mmCIF file of C-alpha atoms in Angstrom:
data_model
loop_
_atom_site.group_PDB
_atom_site.id
_atom_site.type_symbol
_atom_site.label_atom_id
_atom_site.label_comp_id
_atom_site.label_asym_id
_atom_site.label_seq_id
_atom_site.Cartn_x
_atom_site.Cartn_y
_atom_site.Cartn_z
ATOM 1 C CA UNK A 33 129.652 71.770 -27.379
ATOM 2 C CA UNK A 34 130.688 73.720 -24.258
ATOM 3 C CA UNK A 35 128.057 75.525 -22.205
ATOM 4 C CA UNK A 36 128.998 78.268 -19.765
ATOM 5 C CA UNK A 37 126.532 77.885 -16.896
ATOM 6 C CA UNK A 38 125.603 80.193 -14.018
ATOM 7 C CA UNK A 39 123.410 79.629 -10.946
ATOM 8 C CA UNK A 40 122.483 83.010 -9.440
ATOM 9 C CA UNK A 41 121.263 83.266 -5.852
ATOM 10 C CA UNK A 42 121.069 85.955 -3.228
ATOM 11 C CA UNK A 43 124.376 85.107 -1.546
ATOM 12 C CA UNK A 44 126.461 83.465 -4.287
ATOM 13 C CA UNK A 45 126.823 82.897 -8.000
ATOM 14 C CA UNK A 46 128.138 79.499 -9.085
ATOM 15 C CA UNK A 47 129.671 78.989 -12.508
ATOM 16 C CA UNK A 48 131.298 76.265 -14.562
ATOM 17 C CA UNK A 49 131.533 74.853 -18.091
ATOM 18 C CA UNK A 50 129.294 71.864 -18.851
ATOM 19 C CA UNK A 51 129.025 69.417 -21.742
ATOM 20 C CA UNK A 52 125.757 68.674 -23.544
ATOM 21 C CA UNK A 53 125.702 65.383 -21.631
ATOM 22 C CA UNK A 54 125.561 67.263 -18.330
ATOM 23 C CA UNK A 55 129.179 66.585 -17.372
ATOM 24 C CA UNK A 56 131.214 69.261 -15.601
ATOM 25 C CA UNK A 57 134.223 70.137 -17.749
ATOM 26 C CA UNK A 58 135.753 72.480 -15.173
ATOM 27 C CA UNK A 59 135.566 72.831 -11.379
ATOM 28 C CA UNK A 60 132.659 74.934 -10.114
ATOM 29 C CA UNK A 61 133.716 78.445 -9.120
ATOM 30 C CA UNK A 62 131.702 80.316 -6.494
ATOM 31 C CA UNK A 63 131.551 84.118 -6.261
ATOM 32 C CA UNK A 64 129.747 86.359 -3.737
ATOM 33 C CA UNK A 65 126.665 87.880 -5.350
ATOM 34 C CA UNK A 66 127.248 91.587 -6.016
ATOM 35 C CA UNK A 67 124.920 93.905 -4.104
ATOM 36 C CA UNK A 68 123.847 95.996 -7.106
ATOM 37 C CA UNK A 69 122.057 94.836 -10.259
ATOM 38 C CA UNK A 70 124.501 96.600 -12.560
ATOM 39 C CA UNK A 71 127.374 94.855 -10.779
ATOM 40 C CA UNK A 72 125.748 91.460 -11.379
ATOM 41 C CA UNK A 73 125.377 92.311 -15.059
ATOM 42 C CA UNK A 74 128.990 93.452 -15.253
ATOM 43 C CA UNK A 75 130.148 90.280 -13.527
ATOM 44 C CA UNK A 76 128.268 88.048 -15.978
ATOM 45 C CA UNK A 77 129.641 90.026 -18.913
ATOM 46 C CA UNK A 78 133.176 89.714 -17.568
ATOM 47 C CA UNK A 79 132.862 85.941 -17.200
ATOM 48 C CA UNK A 80 131.490 85.593 -20.727
ATOM 49 C CA UNK A 81 134.254 87.743 -22.164
ATOM 50 C CA UNK A 82 137.026 85.647 -20.661
ATOM 51 C CA UNK A 83 135.620 82.153 -21.342
ATOM 52 C CA UNK A 84 135.251 80.134 -24.516
ATOM 53 C CA UNK A 85 131.798 78.623 -24.949
ATOM 54 C CA UNK A 86 129.121 77.700 -27.475
ATOM 55 C CA UNK A 87 126.166 78.822 -25.352
ATOM 56 C CA UNK A 88 125.202 80.278 -21.969
ATOM 57 C CA UNK A 89 122.754 78.755 -19.490
ATOM 58 C CA UNK A 90 121.579 80.783 -16.489
ATOM 59 C CA UNK A 91 119.590 79.409 -13.562
ATOM 60 C CA UNK A 92 118.220 82.177 -11.359
ATOM 61 C CA UNK A 93 116.086 82.627 -8.292
ATOM 62 C CA UNK A 94 112.715 84.223 -9.071
ATOM 63 C CA UNK A 95 109.801 83.543 -11.409
ATOM 64 C CA UNK A 96 110.855 83.137 -15.045
ATOM 65 C CA UNK A 97 108.334 83.179 -17.904
ATOM 66 C CA UNK A 98 109.341 82.806 -21.545
ATOM 67 C CA UNK A 99 112.970 83.316 -20.450
ATOM 68 C CA UNK A 100 112.214 86.662 -18.821
ATOM 69 C CA UNK A 101 112.434 87.285 -15.085
ATOM 70 C CA UNK A 102 108.982 88.562 -14.144
ATOM 71 C CA UNK A 103 109.197 88.361 -10.342
ATOM 72 C CA UNK A 104 112.438 89.264 -8.576
ATOM 73 C CA UNK A 105 113.242 87.396 -5.368
ATOM 74 C CA UNK A 106 113.650 89.550 -2.261
ATOM 75 C CA UNK A 107 117.284 88.537 -1.772
ATOM 76 C CA UNK A 108 118.483 89.992 -5.095
ATOM 77 C CA UNK A 109 118.954 93.759 -5.596
ATOM 78 C CA UNK A 110 116.486 96.229 -7.083
ATOM 79 C CA UNK A 111 116.754 96.356 -10.849
ATOM 80 C CA UNK A 112 117.903 92.743 -11.177
ATOM 81 C CA UNK A 113 114.685 91.941 -13.026
ATOM 82 C CA UNK A 114 115.606 94.524 -15.668
ATOM 83 C CA UNK A 115 118.881 92.896 -16.724
ATOM 84 C CA UNK A 116 118.658 91.994 -20.416
ATOM 85 C CA UNK A 117 120.457 88.685 -20.157
ATOM 86 C CA UNK A 118 120.033 87.776 -23.824
ATOM 87 C CA UNK A 119 121.943 90.894 -24.888
ATOM 88 C CA UNK A 120 125.068 89.859 -22.992
ATOM 89 C CA UNK A 121 126.197 87.495 -25.750
ATOM 90 C CA UNK A 122 125.496 86.689 -29.395
ATOM 91 C CA UNK A 123 125.729 82.983 -28.585
ATOM 92 C CA UNK A 124 122.607 80.971 -27.691
ATOM 93 C CA UNK A 125 121.453 81.786 -24.148
ATOM 94 C CA UNK A 126 118.807 80.286 -21.878
ATOM 95 C CA UNK A 127 117.355 81.819 -18.696
ATOM 96 C CA UNK A 128 115.434 79.542 -16.341
ATOM 97 C CA UNK A 129 114.200 79.438 -12.754
ATOM 98 C CA UNK A 130 116.712 77.699 -10.485
ATOM 99 C CA UNK A 131 114.224 75.172 -9.061
ATOM 100 C CA UNK A 132 113.100 74.181 -12.571
ATOM 101 C CA UNK A 133 116.729 73.914 -13.678
ATOM 102 C CA UNK A 134 117.571 71.605 -10.783
ATOM 103 C CA UNK A 135 114.415 69.602 -11.485
ATOM 104 C CA UNK A 136 115.436 69.125 -15.126
ATOM 105 C CA UNK A 137 118.856 67.819 -14.123
ATOM 106 C CA UNK A 138 117.238 65.296 -11.804
ATOM 107 C CA UNK A 139 114.741 64.329 -14.509
ATOM 108 C CA UNK A 140 117.339 63.866 -17.256
ATOM 109 C CA UNK A 141 120.217 62.212 -15.396
ATOM 110 C CA UNK A 142 119.202 61.798 -11.741
ATOM 111 C CA UNK A 143 116.688 60.064 -9.492
ATOM 112 C CA UNK A 144 113.650 61.089 -11.583
ATOM 113 C CA UNK A 145 115.029 59.705 -14.861
ATOM 114 C CA UNK A 146 112.415 57.534 -16.561
ATOM 115 C CA UNK A 147 109.405 59.222 -14.957
ATOM 116 C CA UNK A 148 106.843 61.431 -16.687
ATOM 117 C CA UNK A 149 104.985 62.813 -13.666
ATOM 118 C CA UNK A 150 107.217 63.846 -10.786
ATOM 119 C CA UNK A 151 108.117 66.579 -8.299
ATOM 120 C CA UNK A 152 111.348 67.821 -6.809
ATOM 121 C CA UNK A 153 111.343 69.705 -3.518
ATOM 122 C CA UNK A 154 114.416 71.635 -2.449
ATOM 123 C CA UNK A 155 114.560 71.929 1.341
ATOM 124 C CA UNK A 156 116.997 74.485 2.682
ATOM 125 C CA UNK A 157 116.879 78.104 3.824
ATOM 126 C CA UNK A 158 113.744 78.270 1.688
ATOM 127 C CA UNK A 159 111.613 75.694 -0.114
ATOM 128 C CA UNK A 160 111.677 75.268 -3.893
ATOM 129 C CA UNK A 161 109.372 73.122 -5.976
ATOM 130 C CA UNK A 162 109.531 71.945 -9.580
ATOM 131 C CA UNK A 163 106.970 69.774 -11.368
ATOM 132 C CA UNK A 164 107.383 67.362 -14.280
ATOM 133 C CA UNK A 165 104.081 66.840 -16.145
ATOM 134 C CA UNK A 166 103.897 64.439 -19.093
ATOM 135 C CA UNK A 167 107.650 64.628 -19.594
ATOM 136 C CA UNK A 168 107.981 68.424 -19.493
ATOM 137 C CA UNK A 169 108.272 71.169 -16.895
ATOM 138 C CA UNK A 170 104.889 72.425 -15.688
ATOM 139 C CA UNK A 171 105.178 76.219 -15.817
ATOM 140 C CA UNK A 172 101.618 77.556 -15.701
ATOM 141 C CA UNK A 173 100.337 80.642 -17.485
ATOM 142 C CA UNK A 174 102.940 82.995 -15.961
ATOM 143 C CA UNK A 175 105.769 80.607 -15.122
ATOM 144 C CA UNK A 176 104.841 80.489 -11.434
ATOM 145 C CA UNK A 177 103.674 76.869 -11.257
ATOM 146 C CA UNK A 178 105.362 75.197 -8.322
ATOM 147 C CA UNK A 179 105.871 78.437 -6.374
ATOM 148 C CA UNK A 180 104.285 76.808 -3.346
ATOM 149 C CA UNK A 181 104.742 77.612 0.327
ATOM 150 C CA UNK A 182 105.337 74.621 2.588
ATOM 151 C CA UNK A 183 106.557 74.919 6.227
ATOM 152 C CA UNK A 184 109.598 72.760 5.514
ATOM 153 C CA UNK A 185 112.553 75.177 5.538
ATOM 154 C CA UNK A 186 115.366 75.199 8.071
ATOM 155 C CA UNK A 187 113.637 77.981 9.975
ATOM 156 C CA UNK A 188 110.515 75.844 10.306
ATOM 157 C CA UNK A 189 112.500 73.021 11.896
ATOM 158 C CA UNK A 190 114.167 75.552 14.213
ATOM 159 C CA UNK A 191 110.713 76.909 15.140
ATOM 160 C CA UNK A 192 109.570 73.407 16.085
ATOM 161 C CA UNK A 193 112.685 73.018 18.219
ATOM 162 C CA UNK A 194 112.028 76.367 19.905
ATOM 163 C CA UNK A 195 108.455 75.321 20.733
ATOM 164 C CA UNK A 196 109.946 72.315 22.489
ATOM 165 C CA UNK A 197 112.384 74.371 24.550
ATOM 166 C CA UNK A 198 115.473 74.206 22.327
ATOM 167 C CA UNK A 199 117.300 77.259 20.977
ATOM 168 C CA UNK A 200 119.485 75.305 18.542
ATOM 169 C CA UNK A 201 118.828 76.443 14.948
ATOM 170 C CA UNK A 202 121.198 74.246 12.956
ATOM 171 C CA UNK A 203 119.295 71.337 11.397
ATOM 172 C CA UNK A 204 122.251 68.945 11.559
ATOM 173 C CA UNK A 205 122.859 69.770 15.227
ATOM 174 C CA UNK A 206 119.181 69.169 15.941
ATOM 175 C CA UNK A 207 119.346 65.865 14.108
ATOM 176 C CA UNK A 208 122.372 64.834 16.173
ATOM 177 C CA UNK A 209 120.504 65.730 19.361
ATOM 178 C CA UNK A 210 117.618 63.616 18.131
ATOM 179 C CA UNK A 211 119.904 60.678 17.390
ATOM 180 C CA UNK A 212 121.469 61.060 20.854
ATOM 181 C CA UNK A 213 118.043 60.610 22.428
ATOM 182 C CA UNK A 214 117.112 64.221 23.198
ATOM 183 C CA UNK A 215 113.324 64.096 23.646
ATOM 184 C CA UNK A 216 112.695 67.705 22.627
ATOM 185 C CA UNK A 217 114.775 67.338 19.471
ATOM 186 C CA UNK A 218 113.022 64.072 18.614
ATOM 187 C CA UNK A 219 109.601 65.722 18.997
ATOM 188 C CA UNK A 220 110.633 68.702 16.864
ATOM 189 C CA UNK A 221 112.045 66.429 14.159
ATOM 190 C CA UNK A 222 108.892 64.287 14.102
ATOM 191 C CA UNK A 223 106.661 67.370 13.813
ATOM 192 C CA UNK A 224 108.745 68.715 10.918
ATOM 193 C CA UNK A 225 108.807 65.349 9.162
ATOM 194 C CA UNK A 226 105.037 64.989 9.650
ATOM 195 C CA UNK A 227 104.626 68.307 7.825
ATOM 196 C CA UNK A 228 106.801 66.956 5.026
ATOM 197 C CA UNK A 229 104.600 63.865 4.833
ATOM 198 C CA UNK A 230 101.429 65.984 4.731
ATOM 199 C CA UNK A 231 102.927 68.161 1.982
ATOM 200 C CA UNK A 232 103.771 65.136 -0.136
ATOM 201 C CA UNK A 233 100.274 63.700 0.332
ATOM 202 C CA UNK A 234 98.802 67.005 -0.858
ATOM 203 C CA UNK A 235 101.075 67.117 -3.909
ATOM 204 C CA UNK A 236 100.240 63.534 -4.836
ATOM 205 C CA UNK A 237 96.509 64.077 -4.388
ATOM 206 C CA UNK A 238 96.633 67.067 -6.738
ATOM 207 C CA UNK A 239 99.185 65.862 -9.293
ATOM 208 C CA UNK A 240 98.997 62.035 -9.165
ATOM 209 C CA UNK A 241 102.772 61.680 -9.418
ATOM 210 C CA UNK A 242 105.130 58.751 -9.888
ATOM 211 C CA UNK A 243 108.021 60.022 -7.784
ATOM 212 C CA UNK A 244 109.376 62.822 -5.602
ATOM 213 C CA UNK A 245 113.041 63.745 -5.237
ATOM 214 C CA UNK A 246 114.253 65.781 -2.260
ATOM 215 C CA UNK A 247 117.291 68.054 -2.528
ATOM 216 C CA UNK A 248 118.874 70.721 -0.338
ATOM 217 C CA UNK A 249 120.508 70.546 3.070
ATOM 218 C CA UNK A 250 117.453 69.221 4.917
ATOM 219 C CA UNK A 251 117.083 66.364 2.435
ATOM 220 C CA UNK A 252 120.050 64.830 4.268
ATOM 221 C CA UNK A 253 118.070 64.302 7.494
ATOM 222 C CA UNK A 254 114.845 62.786 6.108
ATOM 223 C CA UNK A 255 113.870 59.207 6.953
ATOM 224 C CA UNK A 256 112.928 58.319 3.376
ATOM 225 C CA UNK A 257 111.433 54.900 4.054
ATOM 226 C CA UNK A 258 109.214 56.179 6.866
ATOM 227 C CA UNK A 259 107.992 59.261 4.979
ATOM 228 C CA UNK A 260 107.253 57.280 1.814
ATOM 229 C CA UNK A 261 105.352 54.636 3.780
ATOM 230 C CA UNK A 262 103.283 57.138 5.790
ATOM 231 C CA UNK A 263 102.517 59.382 2.810
ATOM 232 C CA UNK A 264 101.333 56.508 0.655
ATOM 233 C CA UNK A 265 99.197 55.189 3.504
ATOM 234 C CA UNK A 266 97.326 58.526 3.503
ATOM 235 C CA UNK A 267 97.079 59.071 -0.248
ATOM 236 C CA UNK A 268 94.066 58.629 -2.483
ATOM 237 C CA UNK A 269 95.984 58.026 -5.698
ATOM 238 C CA UNK A 270 98.503 55.468 -6.798
ATOM 239 C CA UNK A 271 101.544 55.297 -4.518
ATOM 240 C CA UNK A 272 104.670 57.264 -5.390
ATOM 241 C CA UNK A 273 108.349 56.675 -4.732
ATOM 242 C CA UNK A 274 110.457 59.054 -2.639
ATOM 243 C CA UNK A 275 114.116 59.558 -3.509
ATOM 244 C CA UNK A 276 117.057 61.625 -2.406
ATOM 245 C CA UNK A 277 118.178 63.777 -5.354
ATOM 246 C CA UNK A 278 121.363 62.588 -7.047
ATOM 247 C CA UNK A 279 122.679 65.610 -8.953
ATOM 248 C CA UNK A 280 123.823 67.501 -5.862
ATOM 249 C CA UNK A 281 124.683 71.175 -5.476
ATOM 250 C CA UNK A 282 125.445 71.486 -9.189
ATOM 251 C CA UNK A 283 121.876 70.542 -10.193
ATOM 252 C CA UNK A 284 120.881 74.086 -11.191
ATOM 253 C CA UNK A 285 123.958 74.479 -13.382
ATOM 254 C CA UNK A 286 123.539 71.078 -15.010
ATOM 255 C CA UNK A 287 119.804 71.411 -15.562
ATOM 256 C CA UNK A 288 120.107 74.851 -17.155
ATOM 257 C CA UNK A 289 122.778 73.515 -19.511
ATOM 258 C CA UNK A 290 120.638 70.541 -20.491
ATOM 259 C CA UNK A 291 117.664 72.851 -21.112
ATOM 260 C CA UNK A 292 119.824 75.006 -23.381
ATOM 261 C CA UNK A 293 120.830 71.891 -25.315
ATOM 262 C CA UNK A 294 117.154 71.024 -25.780
ATOM 263 C CA UNK A 295 116.400 74.590 -26.865
ATOM 264 C CA UNK A 296 119.163 74.518 -29.506
ATOM 265 C CA UNK A 297 118.096 71.093 -30.761
ATOM 266 C CA UNK A 298 114.484 72.209 -30.979
#
């Protein structure tokens, strides 16, 4: 079975063909996101018309409930929420939130495999959160479970740097400054990582989780051993493990495909 998968964000749309085992059958192709909703719909239709597949899996930014986009993200054009994705093909199609799709990939074949209560945080330009509860995705009554706001994005690290007299905004450059002994960069990094620790303590206190996986660009600069140790020292529940996500930038594509497989298999 071949699944045509899309991951739709505000700046780019990624696409590839994936097996039911979560293996990429073709290289991932990246396209700039069209600036009009009707152009996005036309693009998806064009890709479906020229590819052979047994089903379509779409991971998208925004709140998804019962496979319908009910809250459009600000970085996608007006009218995007009105696209009738399921009418684009007669083949099986699944629409899912991108954070939940990435979470499912990590849960099925990545660092969270074998857990039943877990969280994945995506740390990048924004912050995404997905929750595994008793072996399934926790969605809530409207699909918005996990739509949390934590001060852990790249802009938050840059803000900490600015407070300490640095104008550098690139997280990797700030990390290099920190590693080179720059006191201001070290202070900014510690403040940001302390906020990450506090966020994980809060999540564990509420959800009583087994593990957390971190993905996104800022996941590359986390001191995993230190954060795990400090968070568990503050927690009230059983300790959790902290991992770097394993499924990479294709997690949304893979997870959406695996969710479609589960949907087809019932």
